C-alpha positions as a Python dict, from the first residue, in 0.01 Angstrom:
ca = {
    (1, 'M'): (0, 0, 0),
    (2, 'S'): (282, 203, 88),
    (3, 'E'): (444, 189, -291),
    (4, 'K'): (105, 267, -437),
    (5, 'R'): (58, 601, -231),
    (6, 'L'): (409, 685, -300),
    (7, 'K'): (353, 678, -678),
    (8, 'R'): (24, 859, -659),
    (9, 'K'): (215, 1138, -449),
    (10, 'I'): (469, 1135, -757),
    (11, 'L'): (201, 1156, -1016),
    (12, 'K'): (20, 1419, -805),
    (13, 'K'): (338, 1630, -753),
    (14, 'K'): (409, 1607, -1122),
    (15, 'L'): (83, 1705, -1246),
    (16, 'F'): (38, 2023, -1042),
    (17, 'T'): (396, 2124, -996),
    (18, 'K'): (423, 2471, -1090),
    (19, 'N'): (645, 2551, -1414),
    (20, 'R'): (726, 2880, -1597),
    (21, 'L'): (715, 2884, -1941),
    (22, 'V'): (924, 3178, -2082),
    (23, 'I'): (1009, 3365, -2416),
    (24, 'L'): (1360, 3549, -2431),
    (25, 'N'): (1482, 3791, -2689),
    (26, 'E'): (1766, 3580, -2855),
    (27, 'D'): (1986, 3897, -2887),
    (28, 'T'): (1956, 4046, -2540),
    (29, 'F'): (1807, 3781, -2349),
    (30, 'A'): (1543, 4013, -2212),
    (31, 'E'): (1197, 3825, -2088),
    (32, 'V'): (941, 3863, -2358),
    (33, 'F'): (671, 3633, -2242),
    (34, 'S'): (600, 3413, -1926),
    (35, 'L'): (331, 3191, -1843),
    (36, 'R'): (298, 2980, -1512),
    (37, 'L'): (139, 2640, -1578),
    (38, 'T'): (133, 2270, -1460),
    (39, 'L'): (97, 1954, -1671),
    (40, 'M'): (-271, 1943, -1532),
    (41, 'N'): (-354, 2271, -1724),
    (42, 'V'): (-157, 2170, -2017),
    (43, 'F'): (-374, 1837, -2012),
    (44, 'V'): (-701, 2052, -1959),
    (45, 'V'): (-635, 2320, -2215),
    (46, 'A'): (-546, 2059, -2511),
    (47, 'T'): (-852, 1854, -2392),
    (48, 'I'): (-1129, 2135, -2406),
    (49, 'G'): (-920, 2250, -2763),
    (50, 'A'): (-952, 1917, -2905),
    (51, 'L'): (-1330, 1866, -2803),
    (52, 'L'): (-1376, 2243, -2944),
    (53, 'I'): (-1212, 2154, -3264),
    (54, 'I'): (-1417, 1844, -3315),
    (55, 'F'): (-1732, 2041, -3238),
    (56, 'V'): (-1668, 2326, -3497),
    (57, 'T'): (-1588, 2074, -3779),
    (58, 'T'): (-1875, 1829, -3703),
    (59, 'Y'): (-2113, 2173, -3718),
    (60, 'I'): (-1959, 2305, -4053),
    (61, 'I'): (-2002, 1948, -4219),
    (62, 'A'): (-2342, 1914, -4099),
    (63, 'F'): (-2519, 2258, -4111),
    (64, 'T'): (-2297, 2491, -4343),
    (65, 'P'): (-2226, 2481, -4695),
    (66, 'L'): (-1854, 2461, -4661),
    (67, 'R'): (-1891, 2096, -4652),
    (68, 'E'): (-1920, 2111, -5029),
    (69, 'Y'): (-1551, 2190, -5046),
    (70, 'I'): (-1450, 1895, -4858),
    (71, 'P'): (-1342, 1591, -5110),
    (72, 'G'): (-1623, 1359, -5113),
    (73, 'Y'): (-1939, 1563, -5047),
    (74, 'A'): (-2143, 1686, -5333),
    (75, 'S'): (-2324, 2001, -5366),
    (76, 'S'): (-2694, 2023, -5313),
    (77, 'K'): (-2733, 2192, -5670),
    (78, 'L'): (-2495, 1924, -5817),
    (79, 'K'): (-2780, 1678, -5669),
    (80, 'R'): (-3059, 1857, -5796),
    (81, 'D'): (-2895, 1910, -6152),
    (82, 'A'): (-2798, 1537, -6169),
    (83, 'T'): (-3157, 1448, -6088),
    (84, 'E'): (-3302, 1672, -6340),
    (85, 'L'): (-3090, 1526, -6590),
    (86, 'A'): (-3208, 1176, -6463),
    (87, 'L'): (-3539, 1272, -6522),
    (88, 'K'): (-3447, 1436, -6862),
    (89, 'S'): (-3246, 1125, -6997),
    (90, 'D'): (-3552, 902, -6926),
    (91, 'S'): (-3785, 1139, -7095),
    (92, 'L'): (-3550, 1133, -7390),
    (93, 'S'): (-3502, 758, -7388),
    (94, 'N'): (-3889, 723, -7410),
    (95, 'A'): (-3924, 959, -7713),
    (96, 'L'): (-3622, 790, -7879),
    (97, 'K'): (-3800, 442, -7830),
    (98, 'K'): (-4102, 588, -7967),
    (99, 'N'): (-3937, 749, -8262),
    (100, 'E'): (-3724, 426, -8336),
    (101, 'A'): (-4069, 223, -8349),
    (102, 'Y'): (-4238, 502, -8571),
    (103, 'I'): (-3930, 479, -8827),
    (104, 'A'): (-3929, 96, -8820),
    (105, 'S'): (-4280, 100, -8917),
    (106, 'I'): (-4242, 364, -9215),
    (107, 'K'): (-3922, 114, -9307),
    (108, 'K'): (-4193, -154, -9327),
    (109, 'I'): (-4397, 43, -9538),
    (110, 'L'): (-4120, 90, -9788),
    (111, 'T'): (-4009, -241, -9802),
    (112, 'G'): (-4304, -452, -9736),
    (113, 'D'): (-4126, -671, -9467),
    (114, 'L'): (-4407, -701, -9228),
    (115, 'D'): (-4643, -941, -9063),
    (116, 'Y'): (-5038, -920, -9145),
    (117, 'A'): (-5300, -865, -8892),
    (118, 'K'): (-5658, -874, -8990),
    (119, 'F'): (-5877, -566, -8910),
    (120, 'S'): (-6243, -557, -8848),
    (121, 'K'): (-6472, -320, -9080),
    (122, 'D'): (-6673, -173, -8800),
    (123, 'S'): (-6391, -82, -8574),
    (124, 'I'): (-6110, -71, -8772),
    (125, 'T'): (-5906, -251, -8504),
    (126, 'A'): (-5727, -544, -8479),
    (127, 'A'): (-5996, -834, -8461),
    (128, 'T'): (-5984, -1049, -8119),
    (129, 'V'): (-6253, -1277, -8035),
    (130, 'E'): (-6320, -1318, -7664),
    (131, 'P'): (-6583, -1557, -7532),
    (132, 'V'): (-6864, -1338, -7367),
    (133, 'S'): (-7084, -1515, -7109),
    (134, 'E'): (-7492, -1468, -7151),
    (135, 'D'): (-7478, -1332, -6770),
    (136, 'D'): (-7240, -1045, -6899),
    (137, 'M'): (-7455, -964, -7189),
    (138, 'K'): (-7766, -898, -6943),
    (139, 'P'): (-7839, -562, -6836),
    (140, 'S'): (-7861, -454, -6479),
    (141, 'K'): (-8130, -269, -6311),
    (142, 'A'): (-7930, 89, -6330),
    (143, 'D'): (-7890, -6, -6695),
    (144, 'L'): (-8243, -57, -6770),
    (145, 'Q'): (-8356, 244, -6587),
    (146, 'L'): (-8100, 458, -6783),
    (147, 'R'): (-8219, 323, -7101),
    (148, 'E'): (-8581, 391, -7011),
    (149, 'E'): (-8476, 772, -6925),
    (150, 'V'): (-8286, 839, -7248),
    (151, 'A'): (-8565, 665, -7463),
    (152, 'R'): (-8830, 919, -7296),
    (153, 'E'): (-8583, 1201, -7372),
    (154, 'D'): (-8497, 1122, -7750),
    (155, 'K'): (-8821, 1020, -7797),
    (156, 'Y'): (-8947, 1340, -7982),
    (157, 'N'): (-8583, 1436, -8116),
    (158, 'L'): (-8631, 1484, -8498),
    (159, 'F'): (-8260, 1544, -8515),
    (160, 'E'): (-8142, 1211, -8344),
    (161, 'K'): (-8133, 1019, -8680),
    (162, 'A'): (-7912, 1292, -8851),
    (163, 'K'): (-7605, 1222, -8645),
    (164, 'P'): (-7335, 1067, -8822),
    (165, 'K'): (-7291, 664, -8762),
    (166, 'V'): (-6923, 679, -8837),
    (167, 'S'): (-6628, 896, -8708),
    (168, 'V'): (-6390, 850, -9018),
    (169, 'V'): (-6488, 852, -9389),
    (170, 'L'): (-6200, 803, -9633),
    (171, 'F'): (-6210, 969, -9996),
    (172, 'P'): (-6140, 750, -10272),
    (173, 'P'): (-5761, 848, -10395),
    (174, 'V'): (-5874, 770, -10739),
    (175, 'K'): (-6148, 619, -10951),
    (176, 'G'): (-6035, 342, -11153),
    (177, 'M'): (-6039, -65, -11223),
    (178, 'V'): (-5868, -263, -10983),
    (179, 'T'): (-5598, -455, -11135),
    (180, 'D'): (-5436, -620, -10843),
    (181, 'K'): (-5627, -683, -10479),
    (182, 'F'): (-5507, -691, -10154),
    (183, 'N'): (-5311, -1011, -10078),
    (184, 'P'): (-5122, -1050, -9790),
    (185, 'R'): (-5045, -1412, -9845),
    (186, 'E'): (-4827, -1298, -10148),
    (187, 'K'): (-4705, -992, -9956),
    (188, 'H'): (-4902, -750, -10155),
    (189, 'Y'): (-5060, -526, -9894),
    (190, 'A'): (-5204, -277, -10138),
    (191, 'V'): (-5465, -233, -10420),
    (192, 'D'): (-5348, -161, -10775),
    (193, 'I'): (-5582, 50, -10976),
    (194, 'A'): (-5539, 110, -11345),
    (195, 'L'): (-5542, 466, -11453),
    (196, 'A'): (-5487, 709, -11739),
    (197, 'K'): (-5124, 884, -11733),
    (198, 'N'): (-5114, 1216, -11483),
    (199, 'T'): (-5468, 1136, -11352),
    (200, 'P'): (-5495, 1339, -11036),
    (201, 'I'): (-5421, 1135, -10683),
    (202, 'K'): (-5554, 1273, -10403),
    (203, 'S'): (-5561, 1217, -10022),
    (204, 'I'): (-5783, 1006, -9865),
    (205, 'L'): (-5772, 1223, -9538),
    (206, 'S'): (-5637, 1543, -9415),
    (207, 'G'): (-5296, 1493, -9262),
    (208, 'T'): (-4944, 1537, -9290),
    (209, 'V'): (-4678, 1447, -9538),
    (210, 'I'): (-4420, 1229, -9363),
    (211, 'F'): (-4240, 1124, -9706),
    (212, 'A'): (-4243, 1253, -10048),
    (213, 'D'): (-3951, 1135, -10284),
    (214, 'W'): (-3822, 874, -10535),
    (215, 'T'): (-3729, 518, -10474),
    (216, 'P'): (-3561, 291, -10704),
    (217, 'N'): (-3828, 31, -10681),
    (218, 'T'): (-4154, 202, -10631),
    (219, 'G'): (-4083, 555, -10820),
    (220, 'N'): (-4212, 867, -10651),
    (221, 'V'): (-4375, 764, -10332),
    (222, 'V'): (-4588, 990, -10098),
    (223, 'I'): (-4687, 883, -9734),
    (224, 'I'): (-4944, 1067, -9542),
    (225, 'R'): (-4991, 1044, -9166),
    (226, 'H'): (-5358, 1087, -9060),
    (227, 'N'): (-5551, 1106, -8726),
    (228, 'N'): (-5664, 775, -8536),
    (229, 'G'): (-5340, 623, -8651),
    (230, 'F'): (-5401, 581, -9012),
    (231, 'I'): (-5101, 580, -9248),
    (232, 'S'): (-5152, 609, -9649),
    (233, 'V'): (-4917, 533, -9920),
    (234, 'Y'): (-4925, 632, -10279),
    (235, 'K'): (-4678, 463, -10517),
    (236, 'H'): (-4536, 484, -10884),
    (237, 'A'): (-4659, 828, -10970),
    (238, 'A'): (-4530, 1014, -11228),
    (239, 'S'): (-4462, 1317, -10996),
    (240, 'V'): (-4578, 1461, -10681),
    (241, 'T'): (-4718, 1782, -10574),
    (242, 'V'): (-4630, 1785, -10218),
    (243, 'A'): (-4339, 1781, -10014),
    (244, 'Q'): (-4239, 1624, -9699),
    (245, 'G'): (-4375, 1836, -9383),
    (246, 'D'): (-4669, 1983, -9593),
    (247, 'T'): (-5036, 1957, -9447),
    (248, 'V'): (-5287, 1830, -9681),
    (249, 'R'): (-5667, 1813, -9685),
    (250, 'T'): (-5920, 1535, -9751),
    (251, 'G'): (-5934, 1505, -10128),
    (252, 'E'): (-5643, 1746, -10213),
    (253, 'V'): (-5427, 1625, -10514),
    (254, 'I'): (-5088, 1531, -10390),
    (255, 'A'): (-4972, 1358, -10709),
    (256, 'L'): (-5009, 1248, -11063),
    (257, 'A'): (-5059, 903, -11174),
    (258, 'G'): (-4754, 724, -11368),
    (259, 'S'): (-4538, 422, -11389),
    (260, 'T'): (-4207, 484, -11227),
    (261, 'G'): (-3997, 271, -11046),
    (262, 'Q'): (-3843, -98, -11131),
    (263, 'E'): (-4168, -261, -10977),
    (264, 'S'): (-4405, -81, -11198),
    (265, 'T'): (-4585, -255, -11485),
    (266, 'G'): (-4761, -16, -11643),
    (267, 'V'): (-4967, 338, -11552),
    (268, 'H'): (-5123, 268, -11204),
    (269, 'L'): (-5142, 363, -10873),
    (270, 'H'): (-5030, 108, -10600),
    (271, 'F'): (-5206, 244, -10286),
    (272, 'E'): (-5170, 102, -9919),
    (273, 'L'): (-5337, 168, -9614),
    (274, 'W'): (-5218, 102, -9236),
    (275, 'K'): (-5362, 140, -8930),
    (276, 'D'): (-5157, 131, -8587),
    (277, 'G'): (-4855, 1, -8789),
    (278, 'Y'): (-5044, -293, -8974),
    (279, 'P'): (-5172, -289, -9345),
    (280, 'I'): (-5552, -331, -9383),
    (281, 'D'): (-5755, -372, -9715),
    (282, 'P'): (-5838, -64, -9886),
    (283, 'S'): (-6130, -185, -10045),
    (284, 'I'): (-6319, -278, -9715),
    (285, 'F'): (-6365, 103, -9669),
    (286, 'I'): (-6316, 257, -10024),
    (287, 'E'): (-6491, 210, -10348),
    (288, 'F'): (-6248, 237, -10630),
    (289, 'E'): (-6460, 159, -10915),
}
């Protein structure tokens, strides 16, 4: 026990023994500054200083913009810009996919390399037959009541029968004899109409010209994009009267009939009608003769 007490006394004496820190002038040895201190004072001051530095550093990193200058920390503006660029890149990626699909469909129109899908004459949509149960066909009580109310309101409506029954009416591009009908088995996705040379070819609907140029196989070609997913194609024309990007109206002359291109066998119009990227038989909707 005596040895432990002796060691404690010696340690206590060293910690609390007063010392003087003196700064002298090197030339005159005059005292410039002096400070009385002990080892305990030095330890306490050093500990408090270290804690203060740690606190100030933590505060700067957590609550001030100065942390942006520390390597490894990203600025808030950089994060906002990165988020905005990520959103824009995602939007551009979706737009690019749509454009690629659109260009691929136009390429199929020009090359004829595609799969055929049948369309319904009434709906002009891809035909899909699904079984419907008799219970689903029966109207509910609310449906019956609504039908009675509508019938009473429209009983004396003189203009009810004057409303159009179809939403889209296709204008005949030309009138003439059909020499080759729509035949998907032989990859003939069009109707060929024999015409006199320079017969005006007209647009079946209003729309925008997306292609109007010459091709080696089909000669002068005009492709028009319409509403409701329709695309009309006019091939082998002698000349075209519209340019890419032009807006045309229903029945407007877009070309003159001719026999251009390597695949042409005479003066005629090779007419194609597309809906949502699939070819459909134009003769179902248009009377050419």
